[in-house]
Coordinates of C-alpha atoms in Angstrom, one line a residue:
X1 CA 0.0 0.0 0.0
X2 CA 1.2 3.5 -0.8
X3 CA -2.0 5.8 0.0
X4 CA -4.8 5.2 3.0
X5 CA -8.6 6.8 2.4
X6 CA -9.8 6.4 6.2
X7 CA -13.5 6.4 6.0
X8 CA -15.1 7.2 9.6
X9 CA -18.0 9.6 11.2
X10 CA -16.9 13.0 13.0
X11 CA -17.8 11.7 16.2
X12 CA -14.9 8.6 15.4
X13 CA -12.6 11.5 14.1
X14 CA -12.6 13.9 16.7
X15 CA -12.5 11.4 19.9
X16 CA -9.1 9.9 18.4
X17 CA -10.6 6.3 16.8
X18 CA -8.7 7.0 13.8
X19 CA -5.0 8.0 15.5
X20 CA -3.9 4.3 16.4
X21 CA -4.4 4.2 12.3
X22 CA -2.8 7.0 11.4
X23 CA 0.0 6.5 13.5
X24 CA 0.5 3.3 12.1
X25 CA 0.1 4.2 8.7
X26 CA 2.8 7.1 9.6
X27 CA 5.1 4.2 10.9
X28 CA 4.8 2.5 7.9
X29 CA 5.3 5.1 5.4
X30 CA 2.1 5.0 3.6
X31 CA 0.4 8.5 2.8
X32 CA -3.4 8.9 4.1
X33 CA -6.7 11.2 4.2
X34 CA -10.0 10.8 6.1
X35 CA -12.9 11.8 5.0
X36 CA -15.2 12.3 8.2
X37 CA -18.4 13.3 7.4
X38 CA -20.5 10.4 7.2
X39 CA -24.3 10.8 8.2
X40 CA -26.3 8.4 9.6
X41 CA -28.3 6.4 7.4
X42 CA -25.9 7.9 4.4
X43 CA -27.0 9.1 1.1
X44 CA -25.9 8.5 -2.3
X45 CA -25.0 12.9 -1.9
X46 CA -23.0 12.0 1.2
X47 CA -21.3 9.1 -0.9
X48 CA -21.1 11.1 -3.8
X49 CA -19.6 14.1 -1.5
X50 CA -16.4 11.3 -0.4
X51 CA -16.0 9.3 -3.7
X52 CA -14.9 13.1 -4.8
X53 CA -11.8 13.2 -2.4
X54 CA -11.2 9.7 -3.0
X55 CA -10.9 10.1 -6.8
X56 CA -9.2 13.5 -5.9
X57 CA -6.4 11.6 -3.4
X58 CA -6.1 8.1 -5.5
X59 CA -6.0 5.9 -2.6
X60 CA -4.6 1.8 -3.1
X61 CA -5.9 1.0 0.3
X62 CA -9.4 2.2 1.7
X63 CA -10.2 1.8 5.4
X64 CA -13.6 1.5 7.0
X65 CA -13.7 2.5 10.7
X66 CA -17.1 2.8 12.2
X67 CA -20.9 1.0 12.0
X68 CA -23.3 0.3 10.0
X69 CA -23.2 3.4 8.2
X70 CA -19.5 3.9 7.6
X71 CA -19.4 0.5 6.3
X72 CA -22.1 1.3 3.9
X73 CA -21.2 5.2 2.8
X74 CA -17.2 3.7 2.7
X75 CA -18.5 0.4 0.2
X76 CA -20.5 2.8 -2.5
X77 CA -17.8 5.3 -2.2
X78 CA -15.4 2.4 -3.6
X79 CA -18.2 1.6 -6.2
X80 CA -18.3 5.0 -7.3
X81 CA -14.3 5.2 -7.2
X82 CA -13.4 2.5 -9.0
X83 CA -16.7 2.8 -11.8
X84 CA -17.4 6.6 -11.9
X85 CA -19.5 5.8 -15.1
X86 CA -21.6 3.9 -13.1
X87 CA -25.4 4.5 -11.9
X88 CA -25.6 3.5 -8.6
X89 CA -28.7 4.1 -8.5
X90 CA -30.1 2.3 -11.1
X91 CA -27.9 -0.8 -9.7
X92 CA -30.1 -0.2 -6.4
X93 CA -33.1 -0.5 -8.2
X94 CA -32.1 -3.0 -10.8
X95 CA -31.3 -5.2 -8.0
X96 CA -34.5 -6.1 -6.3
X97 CA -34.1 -9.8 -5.7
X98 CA -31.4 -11.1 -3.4
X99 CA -31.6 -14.2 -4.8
X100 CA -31.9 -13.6 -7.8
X101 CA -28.7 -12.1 -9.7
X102 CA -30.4 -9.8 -12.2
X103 CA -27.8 -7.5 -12.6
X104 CA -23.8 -8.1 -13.5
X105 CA -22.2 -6.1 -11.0
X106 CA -19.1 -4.3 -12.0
X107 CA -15.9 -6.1 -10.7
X108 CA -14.3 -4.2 -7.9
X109 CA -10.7 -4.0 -6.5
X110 CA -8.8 -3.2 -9.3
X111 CA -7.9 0.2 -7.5
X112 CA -8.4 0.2 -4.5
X113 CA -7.9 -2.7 -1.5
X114 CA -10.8 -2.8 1.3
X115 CA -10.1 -2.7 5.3
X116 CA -13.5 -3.0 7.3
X117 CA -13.0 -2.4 11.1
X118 CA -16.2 -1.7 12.7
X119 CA -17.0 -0.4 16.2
X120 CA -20.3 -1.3 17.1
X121 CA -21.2 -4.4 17.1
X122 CA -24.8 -5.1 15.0
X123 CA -24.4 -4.7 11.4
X124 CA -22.0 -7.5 10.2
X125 CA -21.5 -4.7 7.3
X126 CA -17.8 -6.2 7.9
X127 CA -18.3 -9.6 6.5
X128 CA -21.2 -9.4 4.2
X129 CA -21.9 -8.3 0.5
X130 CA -24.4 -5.8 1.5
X131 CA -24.4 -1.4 1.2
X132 CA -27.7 0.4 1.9
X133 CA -28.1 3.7 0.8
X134 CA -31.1 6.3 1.8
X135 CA -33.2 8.3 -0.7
X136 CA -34.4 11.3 1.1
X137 CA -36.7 12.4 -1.1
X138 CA -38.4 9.2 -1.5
X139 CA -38.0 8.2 2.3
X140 CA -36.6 4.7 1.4
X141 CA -34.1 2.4 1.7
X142 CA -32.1 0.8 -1.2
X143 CA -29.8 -2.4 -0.4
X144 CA -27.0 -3.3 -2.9
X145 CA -26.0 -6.7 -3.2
X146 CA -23.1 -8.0 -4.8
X147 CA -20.0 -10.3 -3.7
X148 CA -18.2 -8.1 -5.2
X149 CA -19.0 -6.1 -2.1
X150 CA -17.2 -8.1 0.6
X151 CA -14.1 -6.3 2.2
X152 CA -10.7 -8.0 1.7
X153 CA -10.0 -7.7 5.3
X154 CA -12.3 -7.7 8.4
X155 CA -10.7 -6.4 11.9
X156 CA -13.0 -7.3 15.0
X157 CA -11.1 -5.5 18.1
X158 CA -13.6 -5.2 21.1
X159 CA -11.8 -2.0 22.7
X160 CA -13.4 -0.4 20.0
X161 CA -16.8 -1.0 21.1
X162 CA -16.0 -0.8 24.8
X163 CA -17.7 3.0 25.2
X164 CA -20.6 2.7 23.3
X165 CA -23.6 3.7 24.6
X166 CA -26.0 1.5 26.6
X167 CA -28.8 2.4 24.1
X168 CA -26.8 1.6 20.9
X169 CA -25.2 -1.6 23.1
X170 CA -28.9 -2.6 23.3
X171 CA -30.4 -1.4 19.2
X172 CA -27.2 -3.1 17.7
X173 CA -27.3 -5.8 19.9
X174 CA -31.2 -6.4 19.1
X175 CA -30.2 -6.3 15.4
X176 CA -27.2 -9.2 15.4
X177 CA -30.4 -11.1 17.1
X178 CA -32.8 -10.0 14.3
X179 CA -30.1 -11.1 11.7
X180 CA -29.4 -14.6 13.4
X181 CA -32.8 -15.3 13.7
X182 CA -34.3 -14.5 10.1
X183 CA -31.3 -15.7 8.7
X184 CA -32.3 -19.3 10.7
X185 CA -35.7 -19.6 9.0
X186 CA -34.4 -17.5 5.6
X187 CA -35.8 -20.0 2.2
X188 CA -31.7 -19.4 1.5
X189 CA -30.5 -21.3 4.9
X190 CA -28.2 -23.8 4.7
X191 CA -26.8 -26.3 7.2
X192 CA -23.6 -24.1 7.4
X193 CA -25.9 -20.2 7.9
X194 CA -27.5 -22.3 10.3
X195 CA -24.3 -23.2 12.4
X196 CA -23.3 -19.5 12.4
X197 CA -26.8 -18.0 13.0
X198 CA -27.5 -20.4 15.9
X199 CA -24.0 -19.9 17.6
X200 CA -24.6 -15.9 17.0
X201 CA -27.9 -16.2 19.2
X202 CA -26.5 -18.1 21.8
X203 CA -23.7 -16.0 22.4
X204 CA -26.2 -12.6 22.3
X205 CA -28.5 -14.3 24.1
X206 CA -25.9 -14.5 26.8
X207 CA -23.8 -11.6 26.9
X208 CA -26.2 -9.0 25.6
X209 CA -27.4 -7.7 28.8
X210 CA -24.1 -8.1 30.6
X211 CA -22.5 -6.0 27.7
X212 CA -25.6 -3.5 28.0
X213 CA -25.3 -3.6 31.8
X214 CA -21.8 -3.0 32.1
X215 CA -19.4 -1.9 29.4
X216 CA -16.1 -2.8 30.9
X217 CA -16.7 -5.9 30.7
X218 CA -14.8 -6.9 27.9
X219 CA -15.4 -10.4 28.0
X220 CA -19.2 -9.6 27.0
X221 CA -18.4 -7.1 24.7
X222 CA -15.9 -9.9 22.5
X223 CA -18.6 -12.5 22.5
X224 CA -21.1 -9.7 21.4
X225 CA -18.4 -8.5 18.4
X226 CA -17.8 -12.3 17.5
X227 CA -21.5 -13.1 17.2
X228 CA -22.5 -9.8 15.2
X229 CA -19.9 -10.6 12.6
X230 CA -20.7 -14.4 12.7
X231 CA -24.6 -13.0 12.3
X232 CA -23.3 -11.3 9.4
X233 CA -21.6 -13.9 7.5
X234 CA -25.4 -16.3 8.2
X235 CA -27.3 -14.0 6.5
X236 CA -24.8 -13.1 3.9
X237 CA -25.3 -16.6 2.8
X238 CA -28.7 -17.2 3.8
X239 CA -30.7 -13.5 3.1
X240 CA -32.9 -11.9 5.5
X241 CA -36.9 -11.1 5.8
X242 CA -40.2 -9.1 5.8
X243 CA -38.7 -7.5 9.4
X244 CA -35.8 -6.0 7.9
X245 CA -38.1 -4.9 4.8
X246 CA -40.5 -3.6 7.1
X247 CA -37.3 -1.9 9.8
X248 CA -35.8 -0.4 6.6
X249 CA -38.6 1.6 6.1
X250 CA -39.2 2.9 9.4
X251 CA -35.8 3.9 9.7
X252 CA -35.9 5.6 5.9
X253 CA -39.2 7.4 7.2
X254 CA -39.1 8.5 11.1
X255 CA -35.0 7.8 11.8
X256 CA -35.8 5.3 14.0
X257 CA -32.3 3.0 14.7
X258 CA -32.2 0.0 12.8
X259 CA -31.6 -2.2 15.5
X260 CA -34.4 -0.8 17.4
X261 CA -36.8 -1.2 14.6
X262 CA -36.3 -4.6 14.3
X263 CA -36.3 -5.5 18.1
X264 CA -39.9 -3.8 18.1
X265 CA -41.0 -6.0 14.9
X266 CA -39.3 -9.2 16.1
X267 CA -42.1 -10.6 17.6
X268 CA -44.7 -9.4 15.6
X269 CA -42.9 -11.1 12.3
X270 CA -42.3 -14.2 14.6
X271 CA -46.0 -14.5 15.3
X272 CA -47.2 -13.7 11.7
X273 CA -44.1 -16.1 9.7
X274 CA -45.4 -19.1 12.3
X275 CA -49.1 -18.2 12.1
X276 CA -49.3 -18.4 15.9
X277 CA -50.3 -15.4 18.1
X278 CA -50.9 -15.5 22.4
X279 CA -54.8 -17.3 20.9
X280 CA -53.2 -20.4 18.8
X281 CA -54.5 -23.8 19.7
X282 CA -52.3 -26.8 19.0
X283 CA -52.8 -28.0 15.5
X284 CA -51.6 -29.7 12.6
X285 CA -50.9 -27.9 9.8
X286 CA -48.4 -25.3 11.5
X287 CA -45.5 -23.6 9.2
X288 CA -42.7 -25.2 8.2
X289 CA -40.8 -22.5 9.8
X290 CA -42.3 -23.3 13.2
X291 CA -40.0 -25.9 13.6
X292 CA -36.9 -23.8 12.7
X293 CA -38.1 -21.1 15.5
X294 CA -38.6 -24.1 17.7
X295 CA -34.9 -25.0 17.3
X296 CA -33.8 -21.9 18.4
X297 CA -36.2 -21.9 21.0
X298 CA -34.7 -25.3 22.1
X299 CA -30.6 -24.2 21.5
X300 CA -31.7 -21.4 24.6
X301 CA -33.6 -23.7 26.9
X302 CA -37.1 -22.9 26.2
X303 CA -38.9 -26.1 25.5
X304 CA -42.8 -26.0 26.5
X305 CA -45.7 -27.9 26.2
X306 CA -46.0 -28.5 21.9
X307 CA -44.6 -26.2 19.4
X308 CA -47.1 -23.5 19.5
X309 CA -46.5 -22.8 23.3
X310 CA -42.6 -23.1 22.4
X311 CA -42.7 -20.2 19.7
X312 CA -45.3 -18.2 22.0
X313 CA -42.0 -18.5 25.3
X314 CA -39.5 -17.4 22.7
X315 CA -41.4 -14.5 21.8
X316 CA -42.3 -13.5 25.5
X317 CA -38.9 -13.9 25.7
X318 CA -37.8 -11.5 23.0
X319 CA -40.2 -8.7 25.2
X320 CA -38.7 -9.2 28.2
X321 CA -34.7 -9.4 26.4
X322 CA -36.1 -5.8 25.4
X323 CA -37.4 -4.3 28.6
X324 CA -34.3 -5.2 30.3
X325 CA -32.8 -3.4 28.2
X326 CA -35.5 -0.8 28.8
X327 CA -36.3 -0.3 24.5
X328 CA -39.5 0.9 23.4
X329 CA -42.1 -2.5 22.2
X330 CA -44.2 0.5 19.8
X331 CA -43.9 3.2 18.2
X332 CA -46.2 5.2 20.4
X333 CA -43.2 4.4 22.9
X334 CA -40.5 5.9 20.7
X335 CA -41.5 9.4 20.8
X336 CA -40.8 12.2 18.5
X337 CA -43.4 10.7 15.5
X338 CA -47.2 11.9 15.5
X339 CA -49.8 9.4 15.0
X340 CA -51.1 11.1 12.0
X341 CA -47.7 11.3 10.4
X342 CA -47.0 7.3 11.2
X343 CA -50.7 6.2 9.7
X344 CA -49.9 8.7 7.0
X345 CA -47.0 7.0 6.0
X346 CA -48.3 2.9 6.2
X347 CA -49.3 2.5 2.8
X348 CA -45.8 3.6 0.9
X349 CA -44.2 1.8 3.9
X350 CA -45.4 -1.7 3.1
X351 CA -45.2 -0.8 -0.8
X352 CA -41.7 -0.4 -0.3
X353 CA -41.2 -3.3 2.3
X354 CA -42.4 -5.9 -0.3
X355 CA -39.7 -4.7 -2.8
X356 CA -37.1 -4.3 -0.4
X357 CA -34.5 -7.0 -1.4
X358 CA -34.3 -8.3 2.8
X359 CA -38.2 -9.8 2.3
X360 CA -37.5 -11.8 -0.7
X361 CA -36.5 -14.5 1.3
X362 CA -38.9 -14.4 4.4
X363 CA -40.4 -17.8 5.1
X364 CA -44.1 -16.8 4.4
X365 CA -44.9 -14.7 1.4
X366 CA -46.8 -11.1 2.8
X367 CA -49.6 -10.0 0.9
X368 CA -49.7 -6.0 1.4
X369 CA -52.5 -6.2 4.1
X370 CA -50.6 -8.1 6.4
X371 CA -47.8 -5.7 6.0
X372 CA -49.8 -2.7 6.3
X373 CA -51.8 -4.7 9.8
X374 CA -48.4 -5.7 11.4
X375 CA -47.3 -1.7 11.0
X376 CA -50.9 -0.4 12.1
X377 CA -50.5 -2.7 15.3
X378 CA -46.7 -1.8 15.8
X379 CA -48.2 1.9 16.6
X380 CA -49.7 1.0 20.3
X381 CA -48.5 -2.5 20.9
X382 CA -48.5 -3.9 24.4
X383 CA -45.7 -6.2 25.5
X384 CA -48.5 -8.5 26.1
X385 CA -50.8 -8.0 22.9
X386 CA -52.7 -11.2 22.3
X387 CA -52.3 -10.6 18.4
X388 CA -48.7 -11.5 19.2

């Protein structure tokens, strides 16, 4: 390497993440820049705004220091570096099944080498083939999907998640849980998504609420890193579903977190993918996936009665994960978004969480109406709502 593009947030830059870098790339001779100014939930104008000093600079080497949106803003950057001629855009929307690889993807790495080194621990944006970019005007998200995405090099180093705050301990940890989970019961799973997904729940499912309760204790906050990136690499094989569809959206519309989102849908999508709400009687012809939820259910120690009492447990125990953790179950709870504004919103919402790239590979196929009655519910739901 002969030039470093450090890609990071201004809160990274100006609380020193990026000096044991710099002072390393100093050390080692290798010139370097950083471009700080990435927004949460970045658009393709923030993207646009660093691919311009990276094609000013002319970096070999681009390094990726920060979460979910660094990672992102930092990947399209390096599409639009190394393929100015490209239309990202139209790649974002040309690319609306995951599954389905409807668009050649331009070969990257011919200039420039990738470093991901994330410092929350959530995303798995480290390990997987994934960039999400925001449309303000059209309040949506856009995944990317290409192998072509996948950094050269992933860094996990838990002191650099060892002063995040509690809240984001809790929204990113909710979201490695969300990706594990969906990427258990995805139509893409395989034996080998499965191994990583159900490892990546165990260990959340252990060390979450130590981590959130107390961040100096790095033996938490490791297990949390390793599972997030091992949550990562499941769904990267495996694909998502309808709750990141549906969490994309509400973070695209009303800025909710990510990881938040998708702890308050969690058990909502649970309920509707297995067809069993708090009212379910035993019966027979049950969802294949109920089994899969059933598993994980199992791999955590809640075994009940029959299946349908097994996935009701592991959802009550999804609420109460959450209200130790002391995160909103509604959106009601959230604050900051009128009632008008959210019901407003519902239709385009579940327009766009049908398209969204995440629910092509959700174990039941939504039809708009459920979409639209899961995000009417999600407005004032009650830990203990008997619709889930």
């Amino acid at each position: 390497a002969k030039k470093a593009f450090i890609v990071t947030d201004t809160f990274l830059y100006q609380n020193g993440y990026t000096k044991p870098i710099t002072d390393k790339l100093d050390e080692m001779g290798i010139a370097h820049t950083t471009f700080f100014n990435v927004q949460p939930d970045p658009t393709l104008g923030n993207a646009n705004e660093g691919a311009k000093q990276m094609a000013a600079f002319q970096p070999d080497t681009i390094i990726a220091l920060g979460g979910g949106s660094a990672m992102d803003a930092a990947k399209i950057m390096w599409v639009l570096y190394e393929h100015p001629e490209a239309d990202f855009m139209d790649m974002a929307m040309r690319f609306i099944d995951i599954r389905k690889r409807v668009y050649t993807f331009p070969k990257m790495g011919e200039k420039a080498y990738f470093i991901a080194i994330p410092t929350t621990s959530g995303t798995g944006s480290e390990v997987t083939e994934v960039a999400v970019i925001t449309d303000p005007e059209k309040k949506t998200k856009y995944p990317l999907v290409s192998e072509e995405l996948i950094a050269d090099v992933a860094i996990l180093d838990a002191e650099l998640v060892k002063t995040v705050p509690k809240k984001i301990t809790a929204d990113t940890g909710m979201d490695i849980i969300t990706h594990a989970i969906e990427a258990f019961v995805s139509t893409g799973n395989s034996e080998f998504s499965d191994a990583l997904a159900e490892r990546a729940i165990k260990l959340c499912c252990r060390y979450l609420c130590r981590s959130y309760l107390n961040p100096n204790d790095m033996e938490a906050r490791g297990k949390i890193h390793v599972a997030s990136c091992m949550a990562g690499m499941a769904f990267n094989e495996a694909g998502l579903g309808l709750n990141h569809g549906m969490a994309h959206q509400l973070g695209a519309r009303f800025h909710i977190p990510h990881g938040r989102a998708n702890a308050m849908l969690l058990p909502c999508i649970i309920s509707y993918n297995s067809d069993i709400t708090n009212m379910t009687i035993p019966h027979d012809n049950l969802p294949a996936c109920v089994k899969k939820y059933c598993e994980i259910a199992a791999s955590l120690g809640i075994v009940n009665f029959n299946e349908v009492s097994t996935v009701r447990s592991f959802m009550n125990y999804i609420k109460i994960l959450t209200r130790e953790m002391d995160m909103p179950c509604c959106i009601k709870d959230v604050g900051g978004i009128s009632k008008e504004d959210y019901f407003a919103a519902i239709d385009e919402m579940a327009d766009a969480a049908l398209k969204d790239a995440t629910t092509q590979t959700n174990p039941r196929v939504p039809a708009k109406e459920d979409v639209v009655a899961i995000y009417e519910a999600l407005w004032d739901l009650h830990r203990d709502d008997e619709r889930y």
